[in-house]
């Protein structure tokens, strides 16, 4: 059933097409004919296919079939079959407590601000009034926006509170900006490699995605300029402070050049800065150079404070903020007020600053430790990041990261194979490690066994 | 600036077009020429228009202009200019404590489950562990899904926990279903009148919306059948238990007929049941008749429990749940775990059941009281709803609800004018009242004055 669903979603089987014969499909799928009969009968019961006695089964017409849903995993462009952009997310989100997650994109709960959230919950239970039951205002909690405005000013970004709209997460913030600025078929530029969820999100927007190779100081400028002139992308989505997955930092020279090229091409930049608070020394942001003319700045606290009480935000031009606010009402109505109240309390009572100091220190210790351990296995970091949790590593020659990830998963270890991050599928030999999730000695042990098995196979 | 922005967003001014001359536009807008000069200069600074010395101002070309954002308020079909679908939401969400909101779509905070939320916050602060900092699983908190599954069974809806995906709100649930099932240009059927945010949401999806007149027992079946054969809609979005804005209840006969027509036409139905818990006597749901084959069932607790700690859900066919879960990861990542934990606690500790009993009683007392008061002003309910908070009322002959709403707003009273709910703009003489928000004697006082002024004008 799933195989037929996928073919229909990918439009390789469309209305009126004859399905493979029972016998032929049984052979293809390596199942019995009676299994195929049962699957076809169920699809017929769902109205997706119709049986014409004596002629076989046919895909039902559009006027009588159920509508064909948008299937992210089946949409073009096809990435590595086994490892689609949602593979790592799903594995990480579904993992039970016994599973190790060195490939996971976030910190263990114990590293986050549980204490601060606990305290904020108590305060809200005591003092909260309307904040416990009322919708938020369209832009979102004013004191939090004022605080965000001051924090951005520390990075040289001028954004008054009414140029900021709160969202339910950083992911939702990018989603809303895409809804505002791109139409189906528009070209969007991403780094290669980049955060795999950008690929999944852009598929949901039916955008055409183009990648530009990422270097240790930012996108490859020659390739960047070429893509701009060849494809006229509407948007470029990137992380500037600490790049996911590479941990690289955009250099001021590259930042300036990227902005200039974007200006010439009339392209908007979405600067996703959700890892910015991990930096030891603040580096400049595209939004600071640009003054929020051409750059939309996005942040959240899901990676630093809590992934359970989430709040994201968008800082942008006031006319775009007005349209984004309409979109926010239309698609989510009042937003998550309670989460905003919680995040505001933790940010404003000083506990966040203290928490982040401890967190940066802890990561700074874990980074060289994990790096050394991996190098002992022949897994070599592409660069030593200045901060953050990610190590982007090259596998020993000839090994395939996807095969290694599948093998490791069978041993309860979730890895992050490189091609999930790469549109061009050029990162077959890379894995992304989260150093905070890689300290358990069992990680090294399983990796050693998997590398051995895969080397023998290869 | 706003006027030009709107024309560009509505594509009545496109790349290369000449803008109106300074003098002509100043006359049109009834402002001074220097105001227009300033506006054009600012638009030029934003790169949206260009000055060609001696020739005038022109809309900048697509390759150098900033991308044109999707502007919900300016998109076709144009509704009543002053009262677009977002008007009531914005006014209600932005109202300060001094503003009365008889047109508002939710209950006052004091009527909601503040006590239950307060208690749940304390419990979470004490007992919470990973729930304070970790992402939720892709489908969302299992104990809550199990509880929802049992609650649906009470309404005859068979939905095991893995046929349910949690969302951040009921609105987001509908948004996700639209993303899954409709493409830009698809036809979607709504009731006329219907919840105004359906119009805004469907504009964001670039859907073509068609309305069918609503009767006291459900949609007008003759018109419904006609629209199905003429427009082949993909989706029908409706409330079945207590209809917003009319308070009507779908009759079993109409429900059965609607399902049969939907089946013949291959149309999916989204049953938005966020007001269901207000019913005194449960009525059957479309999802119960259909068995979640053709019906997607949506619920939330924002209207009954808290609009600050929100959680919605979708119950649907398992293959659609799988695709919806991918979409959820791509567009919001892990979802709002803390809110789900809070809602679960209030629902499971018995306080929700008790809260709802009190709430239904309170509404049952307010309904006839407000109805009587309005009738004293010549404002007559279309029907006396069996339950819920809404009264859909006809104004005295000849009065325009939009003009009345604008007038009342100037006196700090937010009303809900009928045409915001009507695609055909056929509800010019109607207002929706929320009985819980209409008990303040000042509401009647302001209404009396406004009616007097508008009658004299008319």
Short mmCIF file of N, CA and C in Angstrom, two decimals, chain B residues 189 211-213 220-228:
data_model
loop_
_atom_site.label_atom_id
_atom_site.label_comp_id
_atom_site.label_asym_id
_atom_site.label_seq_id
_atom_site.Cartn_x
_atom_site.Cartn_y
_atom_site.Cartn_z
N UNK B 189 -14.66 24.59 -0.10
CA UNK B 189 -16.03 24.95 0.21
C UNK B 189 -16.13 25.36 1.69
N UNK B 211 -18.71 29.52 -1.20
CA UNK B 211 -19.58 29.43 -0.03
C UNK B 211 -20.92 28.81 -0.35
N UNK B 212 -21.50 28.15 0.66
CA UNK B 212 -22.84 27.58 0.54
C UNK B 212 -23.67 28.13 1.70
N UNK B 213 -24.88 28.63 1.45
CA UNK B 213 -25.68 29.21 2.54
C UNK B 213 -25.92 28.19 3.66
N UNK B 220 -27.30 24.37 3.16
CA UNK B 220 -28.40 24.22 2.22
C UNK B 220 -28.02 23.12 1.22
N UNK B 221 -28.75 22.00 1.27
CA UNK B 221 -28.30 20.82 0.53
C UNK B 221 -28.37 20.99 -0.99
N UNK B 222 -29.36 21.72 -1.44
CA UNK B 222 -29.48 21.92 -2.88
C UNK B 222 -28.28 22.72 -3.40
N UNK B 223 -27.98 23.82 -2.69
CA UNK B 223 -26.84 24.65 -3.07
C UNK B 223 -25.53 23.86 -2.93
N UNK B 224 -25.46 23.03 -1.90
CA UNK B 224 -24.27 22.22 -1.64
C UNK B 224 -24.01 21.27 -2.82
N UNK B 225 -25.07 20.58 -3.25
CA UNK B 225 -24.92 19.63 -4.36
C UNK B 225 -24.52 20.37 -5.65
N UNK B 226 -25.08 21.55 -5.82
CA UNK B 226 -24.79 22.33 -7.04
C UNK B 226 -23.31 22.76 -7.07
N UNK B 227 -22.84 23.25 -5.93
CA UNK B 227 -21.44 23.69 -5.85
C UNK B 227 -20.50 22.50 -6.10
N UNK B 228 -20.85 21.34 -5.56
CA UNK B 228 -20.00 20.17 -5.75
C UNK B 228 -19.89 19.81 -7.23
#
